[in-house]
Amino acid sequence: MDHISKDQKALEVCLLLRTLPNKMTPKVFFQHFLQSPHSDLASLRRFWAQPTGIESTMQLVQALRKEITKTEVGVAAWGDFIQNEAINIASKQQPKRGNYPHGSFQSSTTVAKSFFSTDEKETRETILTTEQMPFLYNTLLQTLLLKAQQSPTVLESEDEEPVDGMDLDVIGVSGEADFFCYTKQPAAISTRFKKIASTICSMVAFACNRCANGFQLTNSVRFLACGVSDRVHDYLHYLGLTSSKRTALSALNRLALNAKYNLDMEQKVHDLSVGNRSHTFRESIRGLESLVIEPAMLLPTAKENITSVAVWNSQIARVLMNQLTVPKDKKINSDVPPADNSAEGIGQVFEAVFSQTGLSINEFFGRVLPMDGDLGTVQNFNCLQAQRSPNPYPQESLSNTLFQLGASHTLWNIASAIFTLHIGNPKDARDCGAWQYLEALGFPSEKAIQKKDFTLMINQMERVFESILYYCLREIIENRQKGVSDSILRKKADAKEPGKKGDSNALPVIETEEWNSIVEDSKRSMRDGDVGRLMIIWSKWSLMTQALPGITNYSTYLPRAVLLLTVILPPDMRKYLRHNLLITPTGRDDHFLSKDGWLEVQNYWLKHFYNDCGNGTQIDWLCNIYSPNIMMLQKLLRSLKIDSGEKMIYQSHKNKLEQRSLDMVTLMANNHDVLDKDPNNGTSKNKIENTC
């Protein structure tokens, strides 16, 4: 009834509109009603655009749209109308003018490192999509989401196949080689659509006003880090995705200057402490004239021997639990360009450091300068220092400078010497070197020792060492004899006695003490950040290097470094320099790295960025632009994956032994009778000379 009354009233109004003297159609009536300046009519429509009446007004617009779009002509007309309205709305919304952070313009000559951080980038994106250009952003985003709902295949993501042989653990699990990886997030599709919409908004804003360049400046530096070629970079700049490459280099140049002049040197703090002066260091050096170096200084103490026994127990327990037994409860509680000569190179280093300290020459060379370097650097410096001695001028004698060996280079070189000594001759089947274990483990012995991959070499030594422990433990468990391990040691000791002969073709157990010093005491102590254990093994190496071939220089410089860090220097300085050997870049427990090893990683990234950008002849760029910004370039490179809707996680690559490999080692060891357990053999076997 109500519907009939409304229809009747509408018809009566239409009849009234067609009466004289002024006939009006309903369209003319509505147009005049909305546009008439008459006060009474304006009063009647005063709530149409107000909160109290806007809802019913929009219902009227929806009714008009529904009626107009009933025909093809109406659909086209309505589309043109909405398009023009959208153009008017979008053209009025634009980023705020002015300099960042009050505006949207960021000059490459004043940019700071914080501008490229993730938080700043997200803040700029939020402001752009919610305050400055919400209409265009929401239009694009809702269009993409609507299309995705209408086409379910769009929502299907292509899952990447896992990498074979890789055990991936998330944060909190210790491992031997840390790296980054990325995993698909559940809301990756919506995140992708949001990124597409915000990117288009940034491109439109940049095309309309080149001063709205926050997104483009970030991309220009990031694409430079990714090694994008000049041709592709120019095309992306033409599309509005990035700023020019010249702008990116200008930004990096500015950031490099900020890094150069941002050294945190508080002179007044140093002046308050007498201990920071070089008096104690010079007094310690003068004492070297009367210092008598005793072998006991390099031999382990009783407390250190207890630590070594605990290390052996942990190694045996590790292999026992991982390979042989299954515990009832696995949850165990635990707590500048290189110069042609060394003198010029050292001078360039000192000049670069001196220019950043703000000290005078006398003050700079009057203080102790601990520096890091590899063996070659230490040799060159000591040679240069010896040539200038005696000299009363500190800036010429360089007597205040103390170089310290890097933990990683020391490990790599000594491990290489030990591995080379034990590897044997793979061409001789009767040879009893470590190559037998490597082949049994399924690894080509000729690829074990590589100068370009020391990590691979250390991992293979660890595999050989743990396979030996596995075989010995398995024999002890199978035989159920308490004296098996003692008999093994006794037979090995008898084999070392001169005059005793045996089967020279048999394969004895490789000397595990040297290998344990590499695997447990050095590699894992460095990973755990245990400088005490590291010093114990360095003391052992100081004695071992006196007989190891191929590392003659370490036989001199390593004992010197150990004595400096344990005996000669003042206690506080010794402690500081020892703890300066290892760092934890990610801040996680059991993920320490040697400082020189971390610098080698950064050097790799530096070469990657430099070589992939097509600037092989611009050596100044390498020194002055890429090197100071290496950390930021890495973050920008990884941020591409994060912006693609993926989540970055830390992973650790564990060096694991498969059961099949252990079975092959057991078969090889039984065939060669490595434990000398053959009852028919009446004599102990001699140790073959080329195994140790």
PDB file of C-alpha atoms in Angstrom, residues 324-415:
ATOM      1  CA  LEU A 324      75.047 -43.827  16.983  1.00  0.00           C
ATOM      2  CA  THR A 325      72.558 -43.443  19.821  1.00  0.00           C
ATOM      3  CA  VAL A 326      69.136 -41.902  20.336  1.00  0.00           C
ATOM      4  CA  PRO A 327      68.800 -40.245  23.773  1.00  0.00           C
ATOM      5  CA  LYS A 328      65.537 -40.557  25.656  1.00  0.00           C
ATOM      6  CA  ASP A 329      65.433 -36.815  26.241  1.00  0.00           C
ATOM      7  CA  LYS A 330      67.071 -34.631  23.600  1.00  0.00           C
ATOM      8  CA  LYS A 331      66.388 -31.446  25.577  1.00  0.00           C
ATOM      9  CA  ILE A 332      69.633 -30.718  27.368  1.00  0.00           C
ATOM     10  CA  ASN A 333      69.843 -27.532  29.413  1.00  0.00           C
ATOM     11  CA  SER A 334      72.707 -25.242  28.385  1.00  0.00           C
ATOM     12  CA  ASP A 335      73.526 -21.742  28.925  1.00  0.00           C
ATOM     13  CA  VAL A 336      92.597   2.700  -0.303  1.00  0.00           C
ATOM     14  CA  PRO A 337      94.359   1.722  -3.705  1.00  0.00           C
ATOM     15  CA  PRO A 338      97.353  -0.541  -3.107  1.00  0.00           C
ATOM     16  CA  ALA A 339     100.753   1.113  -3.448  1.00  0.00           C
ATOM     17  CA  ASP A 340     103.686  -0.320  -5.362  1.00  0.00           C
ATOM     18  CA  ASN A 341     105.806  -0.633  -2.208  1.00  0.00           C
ATOM     19  CA  SER A 342     105.064  -1.413   1.434  1.00  0.00           C
ATOM     20  CA  ALA A 343     106.409   1.899   2.791  1.00  0.00           C
ATOM     21  CA  GLU A 344     104.044   3.950   0.644  1.00  0.00           C
ATOM     22  CA  GLY A 345     101.135   1.636   1.474  1.00  0.00           C
ATOM     23  CA  ILE A 346     101.710   1.919   5.241  1.00  0.00           C
ATOM     24  CA  GLY A 347     102.021   5.674   4.856  1.00  0.00           C
ATOM     25  CA  GLN A 348      98.668   5.856   3.079  1.00  0.00           C
ATOM     26  CA  VAL A 349      96.986   3.847   5.839  1.00  0.00           C
ATOM     27  CA  PHE A 350      98.419   6.034   8.609  1.00  0.00           C
ATOM     28  CA  GLU A 351      97.543   9.186   6.705  1.00  0.00           C
ATOM     29  CA  ALA A 352      93.931   8.041   6.252  1.00  0.00           C
ATOM     30  CA  VAL A 353      93.547   7.162   9.943  1.00  0.00           C
ATOM     31  CA  PHE A 354      95.338  10.321  11.074  1.00  0.00           C
ATOM     32  CA  SER A 355      93.078  12.563   8.971  1.00  0.00           C
ATOM     33  CA  GLN A 356      89.996  11.214  10.778  1.00  0.00           C
ATOM     34  CA  THR A 357      91.201  11.497  14.374  1.00  0.00           C
ATOM     35  CA  GLY A 358      91.726  15.253  14.633  1.00  0.00           C
ATOM     36  CA  LEU A 359      94.928  14.743  16.665  1.00  0.00           C
ATOM     37  CA  SER A 360      98.270  16.390  16.147  1.00  0.00           C
ATOM     38  CA  ILE A 361     101.188  14.363  14.773  1.00  0.00           C
ATOM     39  CA  ASN A 362     102.862  14.053  18.172  1.00  0.00           C
ATOM     40  CA  GLU A 363      99.605  13.026  19.849  1.00  0.00           C
ATOM     41  CA  PHE A 364      98.764  10.518  17.143  1.00  0.00           C
ATOM     42  CA  PHE A 365     102.150   8.797  17.110  1.00  0.00           C
ATOM     43  CA  GLY A 366     102.430   9.039  20.897  1.00  0.00           C
ATOM     44  CA  ARG A 367      99.533   6.656  21.423  1.00  0.00           C
ATOM     45  CA  VAL A 368      99.389   2.897  21.052  1.00  0.00           C
ATOM     46  CA  LEU A 369      97.897   1.936  17.672  1.00  0.00           C
ATOM     47  CA  PRO A 370      96.659  -1.690  17.636  1.00  0.00           C
ATOM     48  CA  MET A 371      96.003  -2.731  14.030  1.00  0.00           C
ATOM     49  CA  ASP A 372      94.837  -5.885  12.300  1.00  0.00           C
ATOM     50  CA  GLY A 373      96.509  -7.501   9.336  1.00  0.00           C
ATOM     51  CA  ASP A 374      97.319 -10.772   7.661  1.00  0.00           C
ATOM     52  CA  LEU A 375     100.740 -12.387   7.755  1.00  0.00           C
ATOM     53  CA  GLY A 376     101.990 -10.531   4.678  1.00  0.00           C
ATOM     54  CA  THR A 377     101.004  -7.156   6.132  1.00  0.00           C
ATOM     55  CA  VAL A 378     102.691  -7.965   9.445  1.00  0.00           C
ATOM     56  CA  GLN A 379     105.862  -9.069   7.651  1.00  0.00           C
ATOM     57  CA  ASN A 380     106.012  -5.921   5.541  1.00  0.00           C
ATOM     58  CA  PHE A 381     105.440  -3.677   8.531  1.00  0.00           C
ATOM     59  CA  ASN A 382     108.025  -5.405  10.715  1.00  0.00           C
ATOM     60  CA  CYS A 383     110.553  -5.226   7.876  1.00  0.00           C
ATOM     61  CA  LEU A 384     109.861  -1.517   7.453  1.00  0.00           C
ATOM     62  CA  GLN A 385     110.069  -0.965  11.208  1.00  0.00           C
ATOM     63  CA  ALA A 386     113.401  -2.791  11.417  1.00  0.00           C
ATOM     64  CA  GLN A 387     114.842  -0.638   8.626  1.00  0.00           C
ATOM     65  CA  ARG A 388     113.922   2.546  10.517  1.00  0.00           C
ATOM     66  CA  SER A 389     115.334   1.447  13.865  1.00  0.00           C
ATOM     67  CA  PRO A 390     116.878   3.049  15.846  1.00  0.00           C
ATOM     68  CA  ASN A 391     115.044   6.343  15.345  1.00  0.00           C
ATOM     69  CA  PRO A 392     114.075   8.872  18.054  1.00  0.00           C
ATOM     70  CA  TYR A 393     111.102  10.234  16.082  1.00  0.00           C
ATOM     71  CA  PRO A 394     107.920   8.191  16.671  1.00  0.00           C
ATOM     72  CA  GLN A 395     106.364   9.184  13.338  1.00  0.00           C
ATOM     73  CA  GLU A 396     109.351   7.609  11.588  1.00  0.00           C
ATOM     74  CA  SER A 397     110.208   4.686  13.866  1.00  0.00           C
ATOM     75  CA  LEU A 398     106.560   3.501  14.055  1.00  0.00           C
ATOM     76  CA  SER A 399     107.321   2.025  17.468  1.00  0.00           C
ATOM     77  CA  ASN A 400     103.823   2.769  18.740  1.00  0.00           C
ATOM     78  CA  THR A 401     102.098   0.477  16.228  1.00  0.00           C
ATOM     79  CA  LEU A 402     101.139  -3.073  17.142  1.00  0.00           C
ATOM     80  CA  PHE A 403      99.879  -5.469  14.463  1.00  0.00           C
ATOM     81  CA  GLN A 404      97.713  -8.446  15.361  1.00  0.00           C
ATOM     82  CA  LEU A 405      97.230 -11.611  13.296  1.00  0.00           C
ATOM     83  CA  GLY A 406      93.705 -12.401  12.145  1.00  0.00           C
ATOM     84  CA  ALA A 407      92.069 -15.538  13.519  1.00  0.00           C
ATOM     85  CA  SER A 408      90.593 -16.693  10.206  1.00  0.00           C
ATOM     86  CA  HIS A 409      93.767 -16.324   8.149  1.00  0.00           C
ATOM     87  CA  THR A 410      95.713 -18.126  10.871  1.00  0.00           C
ATOM     88  CA  LEU A 411      93.180 -20.967  10.892  1.00  0.00           C
ATOM     89  CA  TRP A 412      93.079 -21.222   7.101  1.00  0.00           C
ATOM     90  CA  ASN A 413      96.843 -21.332   6.601  1.00  0.00           C
ATOM     91  CA  ILE A 414      97.638 -23.761   9.413  1.00  0.00           C
ATOM     92  CA  ALA A 415      94.695 -25.992   8.521  1.00  0.00           C
TER      93      ALA A 415
END
